[in-house]
């Protein structure tokens, strides 16, 4: 069932880039040709009918709106950085969530966008340019080489960590499994497991690194994977370390029904979206420090 071709009847979403246009103006303009309404959960997100094709719409090409799914748009919203904060996007290209952060912060404060891959840095810079954000500093390098005690990170209050993952929650990867050459033979199962284990080890390492930044009060860990090993297992394995730094799990979007898999106490804090029911399979965990006074969730 996981590998079922997603229905094409799922709604389309666009995120209004509030650095360039307010939500009501976007609603009015897109509403001239489409049925459009606001999402009831993610601020700045608009819902359009399934067949809508906005690729060449002027609002898309000029960066006033970004074609970004609901699950993907929940990640920066879950981090909820305040205007004026310093925020680190640890694995940032192509930058959809980076520029969402900039919009949520109303262009105030500073975002450091780290990206390891040279080609993807180019895409990141293009996204930033299109968004009009002027407070994003691009750091081309390995997040693991960012020294948490370096003075340039001493004011970082929030980290968005959306590391490389299997991508098993997105349609294109799931469709791969339908190809005859990928028919689940024993050898390919082993390779698959090995790959997931490697990814999970990397994800655990970068998450532990993110939690170690001295001034950080909020860390969001997200994947577009459906696998427990990249999601709940990674979070569970860092909980003792997180607690030693004063972090606890908080509940992003408490009104969202689909939570983590029940594999440890506190799983209800975790958020999952379903690849079929919700269009994409995402996972979100939010760590907060007990003394984070800017946010109400407890
Ligand atoms: N957050 C992005 C967005 O919403 O547009 C997507 C991020 S993608 C899932 C993960 C990114 O992390 C890739 O671009 C990858 O090159 C980058 N990456 C992988 N390992 C990294 C590392 N050690 N340091 C920094 N970036 C890394």
mmCIF file of C-alpha atoms and ligand atoms in Angstrom:
data_model
loop_
_atom_site.group_PDB
_atom_site.id
_atom_site.type_symbol
_atom_site.label_atom_id
_atom_site.label_comp_id
_atom_site.label_asym_id
_atom_site.label_seq_id
_atom_site.Cartn_x
_atom_site.Cartn_y
_atom_site.Cartn_z
ATOM 1 C CA UNK A 1 0.000 0.000 0.000
ATOM 2 C CA UNK A 2 2.882 2.366 0.738
ATOM 3 C CA UNK A 3 4.029 2.160 -2.832
ATOM 4 C CA UNK A 4 0.642 2.887 -4.293
ATOM 5 C CA UNK A 5 0.664 5.622 -6.891
ATOM 6 C CA UNK A 6 -0.651 8.711 -5.138
ATOM 7 C CA UNK A 7 -4.035 9.873 -6.264
ATOM 8 C CA UNK A 8 -3.832 12.835 -8.571
ATOM 9 C CA UNK A 9 -6.831 14.273 -6.785
ATOM 10 C CA UNK A 10 -4.754 15.757 -3.958
ATOM 11 C CA UNK A 11 -4.976 19.512 -3.559
ATOM 12 C CA UNK A 12 -2.152 21.778 -4.673
ATOM 13 C CA UNK A 13 -0.521 24.136 -2.209
ATOM 14 C CA UNK A 14 1.343 27.390 -2.566
ATOM 15 C CA UNK A 15 3.093 29.289 0.169
ATOM 16 C CA UNK A 16 2.811 33.041 -0.057
ATOM 17 C CA UNK A 17 6.219 34.675 0.231
ATOM 18 C CA UNK A 18 5.161 37.420 2.613
ATOM 19 C CA UNK A 19 8.471 39.208 2.014
ATOM 20 C CA UNK A 20 7.007 40.125 -1.380
ATOM 21 C CA UNK A 21 3.230 39.909 -1.103
ATOM 22 C CA UNK A 22 0.605 39.675 1.625
ATOM 23 C CA UNK A 23 -1.666 36.649 1.841
ATOM 24 C CA UNK A 24 -4.883 38.505 1.032
ATOM 25 C CA UNK A 25 -3.442 40.031 -2.152
ATOM 26 C CA UNK A 26 -2.237 36.593 -3.273
ATOM 27 C CA UNK A 27 -5.663 35.145 -2.482
ATOM 28 C CA UNK A 28 -7.318 37.842 -4.569
ATOM 29 C CA UNK A 29 -4.951 37.506 -7.506
ATOM 30 C CA UNK A 30 -4.916 33.692 -7.649
ATOM 31 C CA UNK A 31 -8.660 33.697 -7.011
ATOM 32 C CA UNK A 32 -9.274 35.405 -10.365
ATOM 33 C CA UNK A 33 -8.690 32.131 -12.188
ATOM 34 C CA UNK A 34 -8.780 29.458 -9.477
ATOM 35 C CA UNK A 35 -10.759 28.294 -6.493
ATOM 36 C CA UNK A 36 -8.403 29.182 -3.671
ATOM 37 C CA UNK A 37 -8.619 29.208 0.119
ATOM 38 C CA UNK A 38 -6.341 29.583 3.111
ATOM 39 C CA UNK A 39 -4.981 26.507 4.881
ATOM 40 C CA UNK A 40 -6.350 26.262 8.410
ATOM 41 C CA UNK A 41 -3.049 25.252 9.978
ATOM 42 C CA UNK A 42 0.001 26.692 8.285
ATOM 43 C CA UNK A 43 0.074 30.453 8.095
ATOM 44 C CA UNK A 44 0.605 31.856 4.591
ATOM 45 C CA UNK A 45 -0.320 28.582 2.880
ATOM 46 C CA UNK A 46 -3.028 28.540 0.192
ATOM 47 C CA UNK A 47 -4.922 25.510 -1.130
ATOM 48 C CA UNK A 48 -5.875 25.148 -4.791
ATOM 49 C CA UNK A 49 -7.783 22.463 -6.697
ATOM 50 C CA UNK A 50 -5.871 19.281 -7.672
ATOM 51 C CA UNK A 51 -5.397 20.002 -11.354
ATOM 52 C CA UNK A 52 -4.110 23.561 -10.940
ATOM 53 C CA UNK A 53 -0.834 24.130 -12.794
ATOM 54 C CA UNK A 54 0.915 27.237 -11.558
ATOM 55 C CA UNK A 55 4.448 26.533 -12.870
ATOM 56 C CA UNK A 56 4.400 29.496 -15.212
ATOM 57 C CA UNK A 57 2.148 31.751 -13.189
ATOM 58 C CA UNK A 58 3.682 35.236 -12.808
ATOM 59 C CA UNK A 59 3.349 35.064 -9.005
ATOM 60 C CA UNK A 60 5.465 31.893 -9.074
ATOM 61 C CA UNK A 61 8.059 33.110 -11.543
ATOM 62 C CA UNK A 62 8.512 36.414 -9.684
ATOM 63 C CA UNK A 63 8.861 34.751 -6.251
ATOM 64 C CA UNK A 64 5.665 36.099 -4.693
ATOM 65 C CA UNK A 65 4.479 32.563 -4.064
ATOM 66 C CA UNK A 66 6.408 29.309 -3.800
ATOM 67 C CA UNK A 67 5.033 25.950 -4.855
ATOM 68 C CA UNK A 68 5.572 24.134 -1.605
ATOM 69 C CA UNK A 69 3.531 21.303 -0.156
ATOM 70 C CA UNK A 70 1.757 21.454 3.179
ATOM 71 C CA UNK A 71 4.042 18.988 4.967
ATOM 72 C CA UNK A 72 7.172 20.814 3.782
ATOM 73 C CA UNK A 73 5.667 24.137 4.854
ATOM 74 C CA UNK A 74 4.990 22.801 8.346
ATOM 75 C CA UNK A 75 8.719 22.480 9.106
ATOM 76 C CA UNK A 76 9.792 26.144 9.331
ATOM 77 C CA UNK A 77 6.404 26.977 10.885
ATOM 78 C CA UNK A 78 7.087 24.365 13.600
ATOM 79 C CA UNK A 79 10.430 26.004 14.370
ATOM 80 C CA UNK A 80 8.549 29.314 14.697
ATOM 81 C CA UNK A 81 11.559 31.665 14.783
ATOM 82 C CA UNK A 82 10.840 35.203 15.938
ATOM 83 C CA UNK A 83 11.778 38.330 13.954
ATOM 84 C CA UNK A 84 15.235 39.466 15.034
ATOM 85 C CA UNK A 85 16.493 35.996 15.973
ATOM 86 C CA UNK A 86 19.589 34.335 14.602
ATOM 87 C CA UNK A 87 18.671 31.031 13.023
ATOM 88 C CA UNK A 88 20.740 28.281 11.421
ATOM 89 C CA UNK A 89 19.424 26.156 8.574
ATOM 90 C CA UNK A 90 21.883 23.274 8.774
ATOM 91 C CA UNK A 91 21.197 21.410 5.496
ATOM 92 C CA UNK A 92 19.543 24.067 3.453
ATOM 93 C CA UNK A 93 19.560 23.590 -0.345
ATOM 94 C CA UNK A 94 17.485 24.119 -2.439
ATOM 95 C CA UNK A 95 16.328 26.567 0.225
ATOM 96 C CA UNK A 96 12.551 26.345 0.299
ATOM 97 C CA UNK A 97 12.514 26.153 4.060
ATOM 98 C CA UNK A 98 15.302 28.738 4.383
ATOM 99 C CA UNK A 99 13.272 31.415 2.610
ATOM 100 C CA UNK A 100 10.178 30.359 4.540
ATOM 101 C CA UNK A 101 12.155 31.098 7.723
ATOM 102 C CA UNK A 102 13.059 34.516 6.315
ATOM 103 C CA UNK A 103 9.376 35.258 5.663
ATOM 104 C CA UNK A 104 8.324 34.106 9.145
ATOM 105 C CA UNK A 105 11.007 36.391 10.604
ATOM 106 C CA UNK A 106 9.671 39.248 8.441
ATOM 107 C CA UNK A 107 13.152 39.830 7.080
ATOM 108 C CA UNK A 108 14.469 40.776 10.540
ATOM 109 C CA UNK A 109 17.361 39.033 12.232
ATOM 110 C CA UNK A 110 19.796 36.695 10.545
ATOM 111 C CA UNK A 111 19.678 33.284 8.923
ATOM 112 C CA UNK A 112 22.797 31.226 8.308
ATOM 113 C CA UNK A 113 22.134 28.694 5.534
ATOM 114 C CA UNK A 114 24.656 25.871 5.497
ATOM 115 C CA UNK A 115 24.976 23.517 2.521
ATOM 116 C CA UNK A 116 27.636 20.961 1.709
ATOM 117 C CA UNK A 117 27.034 20.336 -1.983
ATOM 118 C CA UNK A 118 28.521 22.891 -4.378
ATOM 119 C CA UNK A 119 25.922 22.512 -7.133
ATOM 120 C CA UNK A 120 23.122 22.703 -4.610
ATOM 121 C CA UNK A 121 24.612 25.909 -3.170
ATOM 122 C CA UNK A 122 23.944 27.479 -6.568
ATOM 123 C CA UNK A 123 20.280 26.444 -6.366
ATOM 124 C CA UNK A 124 20.103 27.723 -2.803
ATOM 125 C CA UNK A 125 21.393 31.127 -3.893
ATOM 126 C CA UNK A 126 18.849 31.245 -6.726
ATOM 127 C CA UNK A 127 16.005 30.490 -4.303
ATOM 128 C CA UNK A 128 17.230 33.197 -1.932
ATOM 129 C CA UNK A 129 17.482 35.718 -4.771
ATOM 130 C CA UNK A 130 13.974 34.882 -5.988
ATOM 131 C CA UNK A 131 12.590 35.303 -2.457
ATOM 132 C CA UNK A 132 14.028 38.793 -2.073
ATOM 133 C CA UNK A 133 15.396 37.945 1.393
ATOM 134 C CA UNK A 134 18.414 40.033 2.332
ATOM 135 C CA UNK A 135 19.321 38.568 5.718
ATOM 136 C CA UNK A 136 20.493 35.101 4.680
ATOM 137 C CA UNK A 137 24.190 34.270 4.829
ATOM 138 C CA UNK A 138 25.163 31.211 2.780
ATOM 139 C CA UNK A 139 27.788 28.940 4.269
ATOM 140 C CA UNK A 140 29.193 26.420 1.804
ATOM 141 C CA UNK A 141 30.500 23.536 3.896
ATOM 142 C CA UNK A 142 29.801 20.633 6.194
ATOM 143 C CA UNK A 143 27.453 21.420 9.062
ATOM 144 C CA UNK A 144 29.446 18.969 11.170
ATOM 145 C CA UNK A 145 32.447 21.271 10.750
ATOM 146 C CA UNK A 146 30.535 24.251 12.147
ATOM 147 C CA UNK A 147 32.048 24.585 15.595
ATOM 148 C CA UNK A 148 29.205 25.264 18.061
ATOM 149 C CA UNK A 149 31.607 27.275 20.211
ATOM 150 C CA UNK A 150 32.688 29.542 17.364
ATOM 151 C CA UNK A 151 31.636 33.114 18.221
ATOM 152 C CA UNK A 152 29.824 33.392 14.870
ATOM 153 C CA UNK A 153 27.240 30.893 16.169
ATOM 154 C CA UNK A 154 27.012 32.211 19.727
ATOM 155 C CA UNK A 155 23.654 33.903 19.132
ATOM 156 C CA UNK A 156 21.980 31.116 17.155
ATOM 157 C CA UNK A 157 18.660 30.504 18.943
ATOM 158 C CA UNK A 158 16.998 28.061 16.563
ATOM 159 C CA UNK A 159 18.184 25.362 14.183
ATOM 160 C CA UNK A 160 16.257 23.818 11.320
ATOM 161 C CA UNK A 161 17.722 20.413 10.527
ATOM 162 C CA UNK A 162 16.343 18.802 7.381
ATOM 163 C CA UNK A 163 19.188 16.421 6.516
ATOM 164 C CA UNK A 164 19.588 14.073 3.564
ATOM 165 C CA UNK A 165 17.206 11.146 3.909
ATOM 166 C CA UNK A 166 15.937 8.217 1.867
ATOM 167 C CA UNK A 167 13.136 10.381 0.451
ATOM 168 C CA UNK A 168 10.821 7.411 0.823
ATOM 169 C CA UNK A 169 7.902 9.671 1.694
ATOM 170 C CA UNK A 170 7.872 11.426 -1.659
ATOM 171 C CA UNK A 171 6.110 10.143 -4.758
ATOM 172 C CA UNK A 172 9.099 9.883 -7.079
ATOM 173 C CA UNK A 173 11.017 7.578 -4.757
ATOM 174 C CA UNK A 174 8.003 5.410 -4.059
ATOM 175 C CA UNK A 175 7.413 5.020 -7.777
ATOM 176 C CA UNK A 176 10.978 3.684 -8.175
ATOM 177 C CA UNK A 177 9.884 0.596 -6.328
ATOM 178 C CA UNK A 178 7.402 -0.173 -9.066
ATOM 179 C CA UNK A 179 10.128 -0.591 -11.650
ATOM 180 C CA UNK A 180 10.773 -4.284 -12.520
ATOM 181 C CA UNK A 181 14.526 -3.859 -12.015
ATOM 182 C CA UNK A 182 13.843 -2.914 -8.418
ATOM 183 C CA UNK A 183 11.651 -5.893 -7.656
ATOM 184 C CA UNK A 184 12.379 -6.667 -4.032
ATOM 185 C CA UNK A 185 14.957 -9.427 -4.278
ATOM 186 C CA UNK A 186 17.058 -10.375 -1.284
ATOM 187 C CA UNK A 187 20.195 -8.547 -2.445
ATOM 188 C CA UNK A 188 18.365 -5.271 -2.986
ATOM 189 C CA UNK A 189 16.723 -5.586 0.439
ATOM 190 C CA UNK A 190 20.158 -5.840 2.034
ATOM 191 C CA UNK A 191 21.455 -2.830 0.115
ATOM 192 C CA UNK A 192 18.324 -0.927 1.040
ATOM 193 C CA UNK A 193 18.796 -1.709 4.748
ATOM 194 C CA UNK A 194 22.474 -0.801 4.597
ATOM 195 C CA UNK A 195 21.641 2.522 3.002
ATOM 196 C CA UNK A 196 19.005 3.289 5.629
ATOM 197 C CA UNK A 197 21.421 2.400 8.419
ATOM 198 C CA UNK A 198 24.039 4.747 6.984
ATOM 199 C CA UNK A 199 21.529 7.554 6.590
ATOM 200 C CA UNK A 200 20.244 7.045 10.127
ATOM 201 C CA UNK A 201 23.782 7.150 11.551
ATOM 202 C CA UNK A 202 24.390 10.441 9.713
ATOM 203 C CA UNK A 203 21.044 11.879 10.809
ATOM 204 C CA UNK A 204 21.738 10.985 14.427
ATOM 205 C CA UNK A 205 25.159 12.619 14.237
ATOM 206 C CA UNK A 206 23.886 15.901 12.768
ATOM 207 C CA UNK A 207 20.986 16.010 15.224
ATOM 208 C CA UNK A 208 23.336 15.589 18.181
ATOM 209 C CA UNK A 209 25.523 18.321 16.682
ATOM 210 C CA UNK A 210 22.552 20.683 16.337
ATOM 211 C CA UNK A 211 21.545 20.145 19.956
ATOM 212 C CA UNK A 212 25.035 21.118 21.131
ATOM 213 C CA UNK A 213 24.927 24.789 20.057
ATOM 214 C CA UNK A 214 25.104 26.777 23.291
ATOM 215 C CA UNK A 215 22.384 29.404 22.728
ATOM 216 C CA UNK A 216 19.943 27.207 20.841
ATOM 217 C CA UNK A 217 16.454 26.950 22.349
ATOM 218 C CA UNK A 218 14.597 25.280 19.489
ATOM 219 C CA UNK A 219 15.645 22.538 17.093
ATOM 220 C CA UNK A 220 13.429 21.038 14.430
ATOM 221 C CA UNK A 221 14.428 17.691 12.937
ATOM 222 C CA UNK A 222 12.575 16.750 9.762
ATOM 223 C CA UNK A 223 12.739 14.148 7.011
ATOM 224 C CA UNK A 224 10.702 13.219 3.970
ATOM 225 C CA UNK A 225 11.086 9.575 4.904
ATOM 226 C CA UNK A 226 8.472 7.100 6.084
ATOM 227 C CA UNK A 227 11.005 4.818 7.782
ATOM 228 C CA UNK A 228 11.036 4.512 11.571
ATOM 229 C CA UNK A 229 14.813 4.075 11.515
ATOM 230 C CA UNK A 230 15.291 7.613 10.095
ATOM 231 C CA UNK A 231 12.547 9.131 12.239
ATOM 232 C CA UNK A 232 11.418 7.859 15.653
ATOM 233 C CA UNK A 233 14.593 5.771 16.145
ATOM 234 C CA UNK A 234 16.868 8.776 15.491
ATOM 235 C CA UNK A 235 14.893 10.946 17.909
ATOM 236 C CA UNK A 236 14.748 8.244 20.575
ATOM 237 C CA UNK A 237 18.494 7.663 20.393
ATOM 238 C CA UNK A 238 19.336 11.327 21.107
ATOM 239 C CA UNK A 239 16.848 11.856 23.959
ATOM 240 C CA UNK A 240 19.336 11.268 26.823
ATOM 241 C CA UNK A 241 21.828 13.712 25.277
ATOM 242 C CA UNK A 242 19.038 16.207 24.527
ATOM 243 C CA UNK A 243 17.858 16.011 28.150
ATOM 244 C CA UNK A 244 21.402 16.593 29.400
ATOM 245 C CA UNK A 245 21.405 19.914 27.478
ATOM 246 C CA UNK A 246 17.972 20.801 28.933
ATOM 247 C CA UNK A 247 15.920 19.934 25.842
ATOM 248 C CA UNK A 248 12.581 18.183 25.807
ATOM 249 C CA UNK A 249 10.267 17.206 22.994
ATOM 250 C CA UNK A 250 7.519 19.731 22.274
ATOM 251 C CA UNK A 251 4.408 19.203 20.157
ATOM 252 C CA UNK A 252 4.397 20.893 16.772
ATOM 253 C CA UNK A 253 0.829 21.485 15.528
ATOM 254 C CA UNK A 254 -1.007 19.782 18.416
ATOM 255 C CA UNK A 255 -4.237 19.896 16.380
ATOM 256 C CA UNK A 256 -2.701 17.582 13.730
ATOM 257 C CA UNK A 257 -3.979 14.031 14.305
ATOM 258 C CA UNK A 258 -1.216 11.915 12.785
ATOM 259 C CA UNK A 259 1.589 11.614 15.349
ATOM 260 C CA UNK A 260 4.748 9.488 15.527
ATOM 261 C CA UNK A 261 4.848 5.704 15.714
ATOM 262 C CA UNK A 262 4.280 4.523 19.312
ATOM 263 C CA UNK A 263 7.803 3.217 19.878
ATOM 264 C CA UNK A 264 8.775 5.258 22.936
ATOM 265 C CA UNK A 265 7.142 7.326 25.615
ATOM 266 C CA UNK A 266 6.541 10.783 24.210
ATOM 267 C CA UNK A 267 5.799 9.619 20.664
ATOM 268 C CA UNK A 268 2.669 11.809 20.636
ATOM 269 C CA UNK A 269 4.934 14.853 20.395
ATOM 270 C CA UNK A 270 6.186 13.700 17.004
ATOM 271 C CA UNK A 271 4.386 14.587 13.810
ATOM 272 C CA UNK A 272 3.967 12.442 10.734
ATOM 273 C CA UNK A 273 2.229 13.044 7.449
ATOM 274 C CA UNK A 274 1.073 10.143 5.329
ATOM 275 C CA UNK A 275 2.391 9.751 1.769
ATOM 276 C CA UNK A 276 -1.012 8.760 0.431
ATOM 277 C CA UNK A 277 -3.528 10.495 2.692
ATOM 278 C CA UNK A 278 -1.562 13.746 2.983
ATOM 279 C CA UNK A 279 0.209 13.633 -0.375
ATOM 280 C CA UNK A 280 3.725 13.388 1.078
ATOM 281 C CA UNK A 281 5.282 11.416 3.921
ATOM 282 C CA UNK A 282 7.101 13.793 6.246
ATOM 283 C CA UNK A 283 8.312 13.531 9.818
ATOM 284 C CA UNK A 284 8.830 16.426 12.232
ATOM 285 C CA UNK A 285 10.275 16.463 15.752
ATOM 286 C CA UNK A 286 10.630 19.645 17.775
ATOM 287 C CA UNK A 287 13.080 19.981 20.659
ATOM 288 C CA UNK A 288 12.763 22.972 22.958
ATOM 289 C CA UNK A 289 14.719 24.127 25.978
ATOM 290 C CA UNK A 290 12.760 24.400 29.151
ATOM 291 C CA UNK A 291 13.573 28.089 29.467
ATOM 292 C CA UNK A 292 12.184 28.998 26.015
ATOM 293 C CA UNK A 293 9.798 31.734 27.172
ATOM 294 C CA UNK A 294 8.733 32.927 23.735
ATOM 295 C CA UNK A 295 6.544 29.965 23.025
ATOM 296 C CA UNK A 296 3.499 28.688 24.805
ATOM 297 C CA UNK A 297 3.529 24.969 24.076
ATOM 298 C CA UNK A 298 4.461 22.990 27.143
HETATM 299 N N1 LIG B 1 15.734 22.008 3.588
HETATM 300 C C1 LIG B 1 15.847 21.926 2.127
HETATM 301 C C2 LIG B 1 14.643 22.567 1.496
HETATM 302 O O1 LIG B 1 13.567 22.532 2.110
HETATM 303 O O2 LIG B 1 14.731 23.133 0.411
HETATM 304 C C3 LIG B 1 16.069 20.513 1.674
HETATM 305 C C4 LIG B 1 17.292 19.874 2.300
HETATM 306 S S1 LIG B 1 17.764 18.313 1.624
HETATM 307 C C5 LIG B 1 16.640 17.218 2.359
HETATM 308 C C6 LIG B 1 19.256 17.972 2.469
HETATM 309 C C7 LIG B 1 20.433 18.815 2.050
HETATM 310 O O3 LIG B 1 21.493 18.631 2.983
HETATM 311 C C8 LIG B 1 21.019 18.464 0.694
HETATM 312 O O4 LIG B 1 21.053 19.600 -0.115
HETATM 313 C C9 LIG B 1 22.438 17.975 1.018
HETATM 314 O O5 LIG B 1 23.389 18.315 0.025
HETATM 315 C C10 LIG B 1 22.719 18.701 2.303
HETATM 316 N N2 LIG B 1 23.735 18.090 3.183
HETATM 317 C C11 LIG B 1 24.019 16.774 3.333
HETATM 318 N N3 LIG B 1 24.970 16.593 4.250
HETATM 319 C C12 LIG B 1 25.313 17.817 4.711
HETATM 320 C C13 LIG B 1 26.255 18.280 5.685
HETATM 321 N N4 LIG B 1 27.021 17.439 6.348
HETATM 322 N N5 LIG B 1 26.333 19.613 5.899
HETATM 323 C C14 LIG B 1 25.551 20.471 5.222
HETATM 324 N N6 LIG B 1 24.652 20.088 4.285
HETATM 325 C C15 LIG B 1 24.526 18.776 4.036
#
